[in-house]
CSV table of C-alpha atoms and ligand atoms in Angstrom, one decimal:
chain,number,residue,atom,x,y,z
A,8,UNK,CA,-24.2,9.0,7.9
A,9,UNK,CA,-24.8,10.4,4.4
A,10,UNK,CA,-25.0,7.4,2.1
A,11,UNK,CA,-28.3,5.4,1.8
A,12,UNK,CA,-28.4,2.2,3.7
A,13,UNK,CA,-27.9,-0.1,0.8
A,14,UNK,CA,-24.7,1.5,-0.2
A,15,UNK,CA,-23.4,1.5,3.1
A,16,UNK,CA,-24.1,-2.3,3.9
A,17,UNK,CA,-22.2,-2.7,0.5
A,18,UNK,CA,-19.0,-0.9,1.9
A,19,UNK,CA,-19.0,-2.8,5.5
A,20,UNK,CA,-18.0,-6.6,4.4
A,21,UNK,CA,-19.2,-9.1,6.5
A,22,UNK,CA,-22.3,-7.4,8.0
A,23,UNK,CA,-24.5,-10.1,6.5
A,24,UNK,CA,-22.6,-12.8,8.5
A,25,UNK,CA,-22.0,-10.9,11.5
A,26,UNK,CA,-23.7,-13.4,13.8
A,27,UNK,CA,-21.6,-16.3,12.7
A,28,UNK,CA,-18.5,-14.4,12.5
A,29,UNK,CA,-19.2,-13.2,16.4
A,30,UNK,CA,-20.0,-16.9,17.2
A,31,UNK,CA,-16.3,-17.8,15.6
A,32,UNK,CA,-14.5,-15.0,17.0
A,33,UNK,CA,-16.1,-15.8,20.7
A,34,UNK,CA,-14.7,-19.4,20.4
A,35,UNK,CA,-11.4,-18.4,19.1
A,36,UNK,CA,-10.8,-15.9,21.7
A,37,UNK,CA,-11.8,-18.3,24.5
A,38,UNK,CA,-9.2,-20.9,23.2
A,39,UNK,CA,-6.4,-18.3,22.9
A,40,UNK,CA,-7.4,-17.1,26.6
A,41,UNK,CA,-7.0,-20.5,28.0
A,42,UNK,CA,-3.4,-20.5,26.6
A,43,UNK,CA,-2.0,-16.9,27.0
A,44,UNK,CA,-4.7,-14.7,28.3
A,45,UNK,CA,-2.7,-11.5,27.5
A,46,UNK,CA,-2.9,-12.0,23.8
A,47,UNK,CA,-6.5,-12.6,23.8
A,48,UNK,CA,-6.6,-9.5,25.9
A,49,UNK,CA,-4.6,-7.4,23.3
A,50,UNK,CA,-6.9,-8.9,20.3
A,51,UNK,CA,-9.8,-7.7,22.2
A,52,UNK,CA,-8.4,-4.5,23.0
A,53,UNK,CA,-7.1,-3.9,19.3
A,54,UNK,CA,-10.9,-4.3,17.9
A,55,UNK,CA,-12.1,-1.7,20.6
A,56,UNK,CA,-9.2,0.8,19.8
A,57,UNK,CA,-9.9,0.6,16.0
A,58,UNK,CA,-13.8,0.9,16.6
A,59,UNK,CA,-12.9,4.1,18.8
A,60,UNK,CA,-10.7,6.1,16.5
A,61,UNK,CA,-11.1,8.1,13.2
A,62,UNK,CA,-8.4,6.1,11.4
A,63,UNK,CA,-7.1,8.2,8.5
A,64,UNK,CA,-3.6,6.3,7.8
A,65,UNK,CA,-3.9,6.0,4.1
A,66,UNK,CA,-2.3,2.5,4.0
A,67,UNK,CA,-4.5,1.0,6.5
A,68,UNK,CA,-8.0,-0.5,5.9
A,69,UNK,CA,-10.6,-3.0,7.5
A,70,UNK,CA,-10.3,-6.6,5.9
A,71,UNK,CA,-13.6,-8.6,6.1
A,72,UNK,CA,-14.0,-11.1,8.8
A,73,UNK,CA,-14.0,-13.6,6.0
A,74,UNK,CA,-10.4,-12.8,4.9
A,75,UNK,CA,-9.2,-12.4,8.5
A,76,UNK,CA,-10.7,-15.7,9.7
A,77,UNK,CA,-9.2,-17.6,6.7
A,78,UNK,CA,-5.9,-16.6,8.0
A,79,UNK,CA,-6.5,-18.7,11.1
A,80,UNK,CA,-5.9,-22.1,9.9
A,81,UNK,CA,-3.8,-25.1,9.4
A,82,UNK,CA,-2.7,-24.5,6.1
A,83,UNK,CA,-0.2,-22.1,8.1
A,84,UNK,CA,1.6,-25.5,9.0
A,85,UNK,CA,2.5,-26.7,5.3
A,86,UNK,CA,5.8,-25.7,3.8
A,87,UNK,CA,5.3,-25.4,0.0
A,88,UNK,CA,8.4,-23.7,-1.5
A,89,UNK,CA,8.6,-23.6,-5.0
A,90,UNK,CA,5.5,-22.9,-7.3
A,91,UNK,CA,2.1,-24.2,-8.1
A,92,UNK,CA,2.6,-27.8,-9.4
A,93,UNK,CA,6.3,-27.8,-9.0
A,94,UNK,CA,7.3,-27.7,-5.0
A,95,UNK,CA,10.4,-28.7,-3.3
A,96,UNK,CA,8.0,-30.6,-0.7
A,97,UNK,CA,5.8,-33.5,-0.8
A,98,UNK,CA,1.9,-33.2,0.0
A,99,UNK,CA,1.3,-29.5,-1.6
A,100,UNK,CA,-2.0,-30.5,-3.3
A,101,UNK,CA,-4.0,-28.1,-1.2
A,102,UNK,CA,-1.8,-25.4,-1.1
A,103,UNK,CA,-1.8,-25.7,-5.2
A,104,UNK,CA,-5.5,-25.2,-4.9
A,105,UNK,CA,-5.1,-22.2,-2.7
A,106,UNK,CA,-2.4,-20.6,-4.8
A,107,UNK,CA,-4.3,-21.4,-8.1
A,108,UNK,CA,-7.7,-19.8,-6.9
A,109,UNK,CA,-5.9,-16.7,-5.2
A,110,UNK,CA,-3.9,-16.4,-8.7
A,111,UNK,CA,-6.9,-16.9,-10.8
A,112,UNK,CA,-8.9,-14.3,-9.0
A,113,UNK,CA,-5.9,-11.7,-9.2
A,114,UNK,CA,-5.5,-12.1,-13.1
A,115,UNK,CA,-9.4,-11.7,-13.6
A,116,UNK,CA,-9.6,-8.8,-11.2
A,117,UNK,CA,-6.8,-6.7,-12.7
A,118,UNK,CA,-6.8,-8.3,-16.6
A,119,UNK,CA,-3.3,-9.2,-16.2
A,120,UNK,CA,-1.8,-12.0,-18.2
A,121,UNK,CA,0.0,-13.7,-15.1
A,122,UNK,CA,-0.4,-13.1,-11.2
A,123,UNK,CA,2.3,-14.5,-8.3
A,124,UNK,CA,0.4,-14.3,-5.0
A,125,UNK,CA,3.4,-15.5,-2.6
A,126,UNK,CA,5.2,-12.2,-1.5
A,127,UNK,CA,4.4,-11.7,2.2
A,128,UNK,CA,4.7,-8.0,2.2
A,129,UNK,CA,5.0,-4.8,-0.6
A,130,UNK,CA,9.1,-5.0,0.0
A,131,UNK,CA,8.9,-8.7,-0.8
A,132,UNK,CA,6.7,-8.1,-4.1
A,133,UNK,CA,9.1,-5.1,-5.3
A,134,UNK,CA,12.2,-7.5,-4.6
A,135,UNK,CA,10.7,-10.4,-6.5
A,136,UNK,CA,10.0,-7.7,-9.4
A,137,UNK,CA,13.4,-6.3,-9.3
A,138,UNK,CA,14.9,-9.6,-9.5
A,139,UNK,CA,12.7,-11.0,-12.2
A,140,UNK,CA,13.4,-8.0,-14.5
A,141,UNK,CA,17.3,-8.5,-13.5
A,142,UNK,CA,17.0,-12.3,-14.1
A,143,UNK,CA,15.4,-11.5,-17.7
A,144,UNK,CA,17.4,-8.7,-18.7
A,145,UNK,CA,20.6,-9.3,-17.3
A,146,UNK,CA,21.0,-13.0,-16.1
A,147,UNK,CA,19.5,-14.6,-19.2
A,148,UNK,CA,21.5,-12.7,-21.8
A,149,UNK,CA,24.5,-13.4,-19.7
A,150,UNK,CA,23.9,-17.2,-19.6
A,151,UNK,CA,23.0,-17.4,-23.4
A,152,UNK,CA,26.5,-15.5,-24.0
A,153,UNK,CA,28.2,-18.0,-22.1
A,154,UNK,CA,26.5,-21.0,-23.7
A,155,UNK,CA,25.1,-22.2,-20.6
A,156,UNK,CA,21.5,-22.5,-19.1
A,157,UNK,CA,22.0,-22.2,-15.5
A,158,UNK,CA,24.1,-20.2,-13.2
A,159,UNK,CA,25.6,-23.2,-11.6
A,160,UNK,CA,27.2,-24.1,-15.0
A,161,UNK,CA,29.2,-21.0,-15.3
A,162,UNK,CA,32.8,-21.0,-14.4
A,163,UNK,CA,34.1,-18.8,-11.2
A,164,UNK,CA,35.3,-16.1,-13.5
A,165,UNK,CA,32.0,-16.0,-15.7
A,166,UNK,CA,29.9,-15.8,-12.6
A,167,UNK,CA,32.0,-13.0,-11.0
A,168,UNK,CA,31.6,-11.0,-14.0
A,169,UNK,CA,27.6,-11.7,-14.2
A,170,UNK,CA,27.3,-11.1,-10.5
A,171,UNK,CA,29.0,-7.4,-11.3
A,172,UNK,CA,26.6,-6.8,-13.9
A,173,UNK,CA,23.5,-7.9,-11.8
A,174,UNK,CA,25.0,-5.3,-9.2
A,175,UNK,CA,25.5,-2.6,-11.1
A,176,UNK,CA,22.4,-1.9,-12.9
A,177,UNK,CA,20.1,1.5,-13.0
A,178,UNK,CA,16.8,2.3,-11.4
A,179,UNK,CA,14.9,5.5,-11.4
A,180,UNK,CA,11.8,6.0,-9.0
A,181,UNK,CA,10.1,8.9,-7.5
A,182,UNK,CA,12.0,10.7,-4.7
A,183,UNK,CA,10.9,10.1,-1.2
A,184,UNK,CA,9.9,13.9,-0.6
A,185,UNK,CA,7.7,13.9,-3.6
A,186,UNK,CA,5.8,11.0,-2.5
A,187,UNK,CA,7.8,7.9,-3.6
A,188,UNK,CA,8.5,4.9,-1.5
A,189,UNK,CA,11.6,3.7,0.4
A,190,UNK,CA,11.8,0.7,-1.7
A,191,UNK,CA,12.0,2.8,-4.9
A,192,UNK,CA,15.8,3.5,-4.5
A,193,UNK,CA,16.1,5.1,-1.2
A,194,UNK,CA,19.6,4.6,0.0
A,195,UNK,CA,18.7,3.2,3.6
A,196,UNK,CA,16.5,0.5,1.5
A,197,UNK,CA,18.1,-2.6,-0.1
A,198,UNK,CA,16.8,-0.8,-3.3
A,199,UNK,CA,19.1,2.0,-2.9
A,200,UNK,CA,22.0,-0.3,-2.3
A,201,UNK,CA,21.1,-2.9,-5.2
A,202,UNK,CA,20.9,-0.3,-7.8
A,203,UNK,CA,22.6,2.8,-9.1
A,204,UNK,CA,19.8,5.0,-8.4
A,205,UNK,CA,18.2,8.4,-9.5
A,206,UNK,CA,14.9,10.1,-8.4
A,207,UNK,CA,12.4,12.2,-10.2
A,208,UNK,CA,10.6,14.6,-8.3
A,209,UNK,CA,7.5,17.0,-8.9
A,210,UNK,CA,7.5,20.6,-10.1
A,211,UNK,CA,8.6,22.9,-7.5
A,212,UNK,CA,5.6,25.3,-8.3
A,213,UNK,CA,2.5,22.9,-9.0
A,214,UNK,CA,3.9,19.9,-6.9
A,215,UNK,CA,2.5,17.8,-9.7
A,216,UNK,CA,4.4,15.2,-11.8
A,217,UNK,CA,6.2,16.8,-14.5
A,218,UNK,CA,6.4,14.2,-17.3
A,219,UNK,CA,8.6,16.3,-19.6
A,220,UNK,CA,11.2,16.7,-16.8
A,221,UNK,CA,11.0,12.7,-15.9
A,222,UNK,CA,11.4,11.8,-19.8
A,223,UNK,CA,14.5,14.4,-19.9
A,224,UNK,CA,15.9,12.7,-16.6
A,225,UNK,CA,15.4,9.3,-18.0
A,226,UNK,CA,17.1,10.0,-21.3
A,227,UNK,CA,20.1,11.1,-19.3
A,228,UNK,CA,20.2,8.5,-16.9
A,229,UNK,CA,19.0,5.5,-18.9
A,230,UNK,CA,17.5,3.2,-16.3
A,231,UNK,CA,17.2,-0.4,-16.7
A,232,UNK,CA,14.0,-0.1,-14.5
A,233,UNK,CA,11.7,2.9,-14.3
A,234,UNK,CA,9.4,2.7,-11.2
A,235,UNK,CA,5.9,4.2,-11.2
A,236,UNK,CA,3.9,4.4,-8.0
A,237,UNK,CA,3.9,6.3,-4.7
A,238,UNK,CA,2.8,6.0,-1.1
A,239,UNK,CA,2.2,9.9,-0.4
A,240,UNK,CA,1.5,11.6,-3.9
A,241,UNK,CA,-2.4,12.8,-3.8
A,242,UNK,CA,-2.8,12.7,-7.6
A,243,UNK,CA,-3.3,10.0,-10.5
A,244,UNK,CA,-0.5,9.0,-12.6
A,245,UNK,CA,-0.8,8.7,-16.4
A,246,UNK,CA,1.0,5.0,-16.8
A,247,UNK,CA,0.7,5.5,-20.5
A,248,UNK,CA,3.2,8.4,-20.6
A,249,UNK,CA,5.5,6.3,-18.2
A,250,UNK,CA,5.5,3.5,-20.5
A,251,UNK,CA,6.2,5.7,-23.4
A,252,UNK,CA,9.1,7.2,-21.6
A,253,UNK,CA,10.2,3.9,-20.6
A,254,UNK,CA,10.2,2.5,-24.0
A,255,UNK,CA,12.2,5.5,-25.4
A,256,UNK,CA,15.1,4.8,-23.2
A,257,UNK,CA,14.7,0.9,-23.1
A,258,UNK,CA,13.7,0.7,-19.6
A,259,UNK,CA,11.2,-1.9,-18.1
A,260,UNK,CA,8.3,0.1,-16.3
A,261,UNK,CA,7.7,-1.4,-13.0
A,262,UNK,CA,4.5,0.0,-11.3
A,263,UNK,CA,4.2,-0.3,-7.5
A,264,UNK,CA,0.4,0.3,-7.1
A,265,UNK,CA,0.1,-0.9,-3.5
A,266,UNK,CA,-1.4,2.3,-2.5
A,267,UNK,CA,-4.0,2.6,-5.1
A,268,UNK,CA,-4.7,-1.2,-5.9
A,269,UNK,CA,-8.2,-0.7,-4.5
A,270,UNK,CA,-9.0,2.0,-7.0
A,271,UNK,CA,-7.6,0.0,-9.8
A,272,UNK,CA,-9.6,-3.1,-8.8
A,273,UNK,CA,-12.7,-0.7,-8.3
A,274,UNK,CA,-12.3,0.6,-12.1
A,275,UNK,CA,-11.7,4.0,-10.5
A,276,UNK,CA,-8.4,4.1,-12.4
A,277,UNK,CA,-9.1,3.2,-16.0
A,278,UNK,CA,-7.4,3.7,-19.3
A,279,UNK,CA,-4.1,5.5,-18.9
A,280,UNK,CA,-4.5,5.7,-15.0
A,281,UNK,CA,-4.8,1.7,-14.8
A,282,UNK,CA,-0.9,0.7,-14.6
A,283,UNK,CA,-1.6,-3.1,-15.2
A,284,UNK,CA,-1.8,-2.8,-19.0
A,285,UNK,CA,1.0,-0.4,-19.4
A,286,UNK,CA,3.5,-1.8,-17.1
A,287,UNK,CA,5.7,-4.8,-17.6
A,288,UNK,CA,5.4,-5.7,-14.1
A,289,UNK,CA,3.1,-4.3,-11.6
A,290,UNK,CA,3.3,-4.9,-7.7
A,291,UNK,CA,0.9,-4.5,-4.9
A,292,UNK,CA,0.3,-5.2,-1.2
A,293,UNK,CA,-3.1,-6.6,-0.6
A,294,UNK,CA,-4.3,-4.9,2.6
A,295,UNK,CA,-4.2,-1.1,1.7
A,296,UNK,CA,-6.9,0.2,-0.6
A,297,UNK,CA,-7.6,-3.4,-1.8
A,298,UNK,CA,-8.7,-4.2,1.7
A,299,UNK,CA,-7.5,-7.8,2.0
A,300,UNK,CA,-5.1,-9.5,4.6
A,301,UNK,CA,-1.6,-8.2,4.9
A,302,UNK,CA,0.5,-9.3,2.1
A,303,UNK,CA,1.7,-8.7,-1.4
A,304,UNK,CA,1.4,-9.8,-5.1
A,305,UNK,CA,3.1,-9.5,-8.3
A,306,UNK,CA,1.3,-9.0,-11.9
A,307,UNK,CA,3.4,-9.7,-15.2
A,308,UNK,CA,3.3,-9.7,-18.8
A,309,UNK,CA,4.3,-13.0,-20.4
A,310,UNK,CA,7.8,-11.6,-20.9
A,311,UNK,CA,8.5,-11.6,-17.3
A,312,UNK,CA,6.1,-14.1,-15.9
A,313,UNK,CA,8.7,-17.2,-15.8
A,314,UNK,CA,11.2,-15.1,-14.0
A,315,UNK,CA,8.5,-13.7,-11.6
A,316,UNK,CA,7.3,-17.3,-11.0
A,317,UNK,CA,10.7,-18.3,-9.6
A,318,UNK,CA,10.2,-15.6,-6.6
A,319,UNK,CA,10.8,-18.6,-4.3
A,320,UNK,CA,13.6,-19.5,-4.3
A,321,UNK,CA,15.0,-16.3,-5.9
A,322,UNK,CA,14.0,-14.0,-3.2
A,323,UNK,CA,11.4,-15.8,-1.0
A,324,UNK,CA,11.0,-18.5,1.6
A,325,UNK,CA,8.1,-20.5,1.9
A,326,UNK,CA,4.8,-19.1,1.1
A,327,UNK,CA,2.5,-18.3,3.7
A,328,UNK,CA,-0.2,-20.4,2.5
A,329,UNK,CA,-3.0,-19.4,4.8
A,330,UNK,CA,-2.5,-15.7,4.0
A,331,UNK,CA,-2.5,-16.9,0.3
A,332,UNK,CA,-5.9,-18.4,1.1
A,333,UNK,CA,-7.1,-15.2,2.5
A,334,UNK,CA,-5.8,-13.2,-0.6
A,335,UNK,CA,-8.2,-15.5,-2.7
A,336,UNK,CA,-11.0,-14.7,-0.2
A,337,UNK,CA,-10.3,-10.7,-0.4
A,338,UNK,CA,-9.7,-11.1,-4.2
A,339,UNK,CA,-13.0,-12.7,-4.8
A,340,UNK,CA,-14.7,-10.0,-2.8
A,341,UNK,CA,-13.0,-7.2,-4.8
A,342,UNK,CA,-14.5,-8.9,-7.7
A,343,UNK,CA,-18.2,-8.1,-6.4
A,344,UNK,CA,-19.9,-5.0,-7.8
A,345,UNK,CA,-20.0,-3.6,-4.1
A,346,UNK,CA,-16.5,-3.2,-4.1
A,347,UNK,CA,-16.6,-0.8,-7.1
A,348,UNK,CA,-19.1,1.3,-5.1
A,349,UNK,CA,-16.7,1.5,-2.2
A,350,UNK,CA,-13.7,2.4,-4.6
A,351,UNK,CA,-15.6,5.3,-6.2
A,352,UNK,CA,-16.6,6.5,-2.5
A,353,UNK,CA,-13.1,6.1,-1.5
A,354,UNK,CA,-11.9,8.7,-4.0
A,355,UNK,CA,-15.1,10.8,-3.8
A,356,UNK,CA,-14.6,11.0,0.1
A,357,UNK,CA,-10.8,12.3,-0.5
A,358,UNK,CA,-12.3,15.0,-2.6
A,359,UNK,CA,-14.7,16.1,0.4
A,360,UNK,CA,-12.0,15.7,2.8
A,361,UNK,CA,-9.9,18.0,0.5
A,362,UNK,CA,-12.5,20.6,-0.1
A,363,UNK,CA,-13.2,20.6,3.8
A,364,UNK,CA,-9.7,21.6,4.4
A,365,UNK,CA,-9.4,24.3,1.5
A,366,UNK,CA,-12.6,26.1,2.5
A,367,UNK,CA,-11.3,26.4,6.0
A,368,UNK,CA,-8.1,28.1,4.6
A,369,UNK,CA,-5.7,25.0,4.9
A,370,UNK,CA,-2.9,24.5,2.3
A,371,UNK,CA,-2.7,20.8,0.6
A,372,UNK,CA,0.2,19.6,-1.3
A,373,UNK,CA,-0.8,20.0,-5.1
A,374,UNK,CA,-4.0,22.0,-4.0
A,375,UNK,CA,-6.2,18.9,-3.7
A,376,UNK,CA,-6.5,15.1,-4.6
A,377,UNK,CA,-7.8,13.1,-7.0
A,378,UNK,CA,-6.9,9.7,-5.5
A,379,UNK,CA,-7.4,8.4,-1.8
A,380,UNK,CA,-4.7,10.5,-0.2
A,381,UNK,CA,-4.8,14.2,1.0
A,382,UNK,CA,-1.5,15.6,2.1
A,383,UNK,CA,-1.9,18.4,4.5
A,384,UNK,CA,0.9,21.0,4.9
A,385,UNK,CA,0.8,21.9,8.6
A,386,UNK,CA,3.4,24.6,8.5
A,387,UNK,CA,0.7,27.5,8.3
A,388,UNK,CA,-0.6,26.1,11.9
A,389,UNK,CA,2.8,26.8,13.1
A,390,UNK,CA,3.5,23.0,14.0
A,391,UNK,CA,5.8,20.4,12.7
A,392,UNK,CA,3.9,17.2,11.2
A,393,UNK,CA,5.4,15.4,14.6
A,394,UNK,CA,3.6,17.6,16.8
A,395,UNK,CA,0.4,17.6,14.4
A,396,UNK,CA,0.5,13.7,14.6
A,397,UNK,CA,0.7,13.7,18.4
A,398,UNK,CA,-2.0,16.2,19.0
A,399,UNK,CA,-4.3,14.6,16.7
A,400,UNK,CA,-3.7,11.2,18.4
A,401,UNK,CA,-4.6,12.8,21.6
A,402,UNK,CA,-7.9,13.8,20.0
A,403,UNK,CA,-8.5,10.4,18.8
A,404,UNK,CA,-7.5,11.1,15.2
A,405,UNK,CA,-5.0,8.7,13.9
A,406,UNK,CA,-2.7,9.9,11.0
A,407,UNK,CA,0.8,9.8,10.1
A,408,UNK,CA,3.4,12.4,9.7
A,409,UNK,CA,4.9,13.0,6.3
A,410,UNK,CA,7.5,14.7,4.4
A,411,UNK,CA,6.0,17.3,1.9
A,412,UNK,CA,8.3,18.6,-1.1
A,413,UNK,CA,11.3,20.4,-0.2
A,414,UNK,CA,10.3,19.6,3.5
A,415,UNK,CA,12.1,22.5,5.8
A,416,UNK,CA,11.8,19.9,8.8
A,417,UNK,CA,13.3,16.9,7.2
A,418,UNK,CA,12.1,13.3,7.3
A,419,UNK,CA,11.9,12.9,11.0
A,420,UNK,CA,9.8,15.9,12.1
A,421,UNK,CA,8.1,16.8,8.6
A,422,UNK,CA,5.8,19.4,7.9
A,423,UNK,CA,3.1,17.3,6.5
A,424,UNK,CA,0.1,14.9,7.7
A,425,UNK,CA,-0.7,12.3,5.3
A,426,UNK,CA,-4.5,11.4,5.4
A,427,UNK,CA,-6.4,8.5,3.6
A,428,UNK,CA,-10.0,7.8,3.1
A,429,UNK,CA,-10.0,3.8,2.5
A,430,UNK,CA,-10.4,2.6,6.0
A,431,UNK,CA,-13.4,4.9,7.1
A,432,UNK,CA,-15.0,4.6,3.7
A,433,UNK,CA,-15.1,1.0,4.6
A,434,UNK,CA,-17.0,2.1,7.7
A,435,UNK,CA,-19.6,3.7,5.8
A,436,UNK,CA,-18.4,7.5,6.1
A,437,UNK,CA,-19.6,9.7,3.3
A,438,UNK,CA,-18.7,13.0,1.9
A,439,UNK,CA,-20.6,15.0,4.7
A,440,UNK,CA,-18.7,13.0,7.4
A,441,UNK,CA,-15.5,13.8,5.8
A,442,UNK,CA,-16.2,17.2,5.8
A,443,UNK,CA,-16.7,17.0,9.5
A,444,UNK,CA,-13.4,15.3,9.9
A,445,UNK,CA,-11.5,18.1,8.2
A,446,UNK,CA,-13.2,20.3,10.5
A,447,UNK,CA,-12.1,18.5,13.4
A,448,UNK,CA,-8.6,18.4,12.3
A,449,UNK,CA,-8.4,21.9,11.7
A,450,UNK,CA,-10.1,22.5,15.2
A,451,UNK,CA,-7.0,20.3,16.7
A,452,UNK,CA,-4.4,22.1,14.9
A,453,UNK,CA,-5.6,25.5,15.5
A,454,UNK,CA,-5.4,24.7,19.0
A,455,UNK,CA,-2.0,23.3,19.0
A,456,UNK,CA,1.2,25.2,19.7
A,457,UNK,CA,4.8,24.1,19.9
A,458,UNK,CA,6.5,24.3,23.4
A,459,UNK,CA,9.4,26.7,22.9
A,460,UNK,CA,11.7,25.6,20.1
A,461,UNK,CA,10.9,21.9,20.2
A,462,UNK,CA,9.8,20.3,17.2
A,463,UNK,CA,8.3,17.5,18.9
A,464,UNK,CA,6.8,18.9,22.0
A,465,UNK,CA,3.4,20.8,21.9
A,466,UNK,CA,0.5,22.1,24.0
A,467,UNK,CA,-3.0,21.5,23.3
A,468,UNK,CA,-5.4,24.0,24.3
A,469,UNK,CA,-7.6,22.7,27.3
A,470,UNK,CA,-10.9,20.9,26.2
A,471,UNK,CA,-9.8,20.5,22.7
A,472,UNK,CA,-9.0,16.8,23.0
A,473,UNK,CA,-12.1,16.0,24.7
A,474,UNK,CA,-14.3,18.1,22.4
A,475,UNK,CA,-12.8,16.3,19.2
A,476,UNK,CA,-13.1,13.0,20.9
A,477,UNK,CA,-16.9,13.5,21.7
A,478,UNK,CA,-17.4,14.8,18.2
A,479,UNK,CA,-15.3,11.8,16.5
A,480,UNK,CA,-17.4,9.4,18.7
A,481,UNK,CA,-20.7,10.7,17.0
A,482,UNK,CA,-19.5,10.1,13.5
A,483,UNK,CA,-17.9,6.4,14.5
A,484,UNK,CA,-21.1,5.5,16.3
A,485,UNK,CA,-23.0,6.3,13.1
A,486,UNK,CA,-20.9,4.2,11.0
A,487,UNK,CA,-19.9,1.1,13.2
A,488,UNK,CA,-16.7,-0.8,12.5
A,489,UNK,CA,-18.0,-4.6,11.9
A,490,UNK,CA,-21.5,-3.9,12.2
A,491,UNK,CA,-23.2,-6.6,14.3
A,492,UNK,CA,-19.8,-8.2,15.5
A,493,UNK,CA,-19.8,-8.7,19.2
A,494,UNK,CA,-17.4,-10.5,21.3
B,506,DSN,N1,4.0,1.8,5.0
B,506,DSN,C1,3.2,2.0,4.2
B,506,DSN,C2,2.6,3.2,3.9
B,506,DSN,O1,2.0,3.7,4.9
B,506,DSN,O2,2.4,3.8,2.9
B,506,DSN,C3,4.0,1.7,2.6
B,506,DSN,O3,5.0,0.7,2.7
């Protein structure tokens, strides 16, 4: 452990009420056990597995016991379709309170004019955003042209014409192999089917976002929606520049900050790197670097807020009120000074991890990182991403394989391993610990060889998994997950 104990405590939410949380979890598990013991056993085992592995999946984290426990309540039993104060069901006064508090925390935390906390996930948040933009920019002018207020007042012919327009708009987002996300216009996803889509990539030499090339492509394609954000790009983005490009071509800028919302909330990304003041609509998940429950939310400017507010019934069904409650708790935590310390350490630790690889001769996509992601090119080790991912898992290191730009092994086997620092930073890992993590990963990959010509099968040299497991256990024991929590 390299951090002083004050900072470490601040990065491990819940340590201060660990005894109470332990008692709560013991009771909960006892109750579950009496109804379906296999679920109680799997729940216990999941904690043990998470405690015992080096979790480097860039999109995962450890939510606080407060946020987790908040989800286990009768708020789950209430239907509340609609929006705050305007529901399609009676008796929603407590859900109104929950949603109001969660939205208030989201607005304050991100400095956004409007927040919508109902989306169940990142894809839901993105669908709400896309349809809110379509409603504002295509549907509303269509209704106005027809002289009606509501789609139900259109004739069959007028409705067909408007549906045709809604389904024939253009969207431009980052390509998957450059680090974009499948909801940013990838054909197998609904976003690639709903929109006429074109991608922007990164510079083939530097692997960095090329804003001039992006601007030129946007000028030619003229998208209705320009999407910023990524899930596997290890660099910061200048959102002021993206907004300039969007304005020039008449696009709405939507930024999906799911991966780096914690760095925005923690004031590591400010100014041009903070998407919220620049984007018309910003979406995020709440469980990645933001460290809350699994879910999504949408932030919007006044121009788009009315349409976003109609996320239900436009795209969503009933909100998950118990999860909105947990979002409120996690967002309240993220407004504490300790969260800023955590967010800064996430970025510092990623740099330490990247430096650890570079000094051991490994190649990183873009040559390094300045966010929470490190994208390791494993081709120099003579293995595919799939082989690397499996050999690392055998050694107690949990990662995910990921495409690299112009990947010779395609999207299934891949040539990269994506690593992220939020989860282990929450456990208290510091820069020296991440240097050691880089050393262990290099040890595993240097001792992994493909079996024949297979892109999946591999052999791990004898003793490697045991050696790395033992070294990982030392790091994990020094930085316990949920310190003080005992079942
Ligand atoms: N599955 C998430 C990730 O790993 O980045 C994105 O949806």
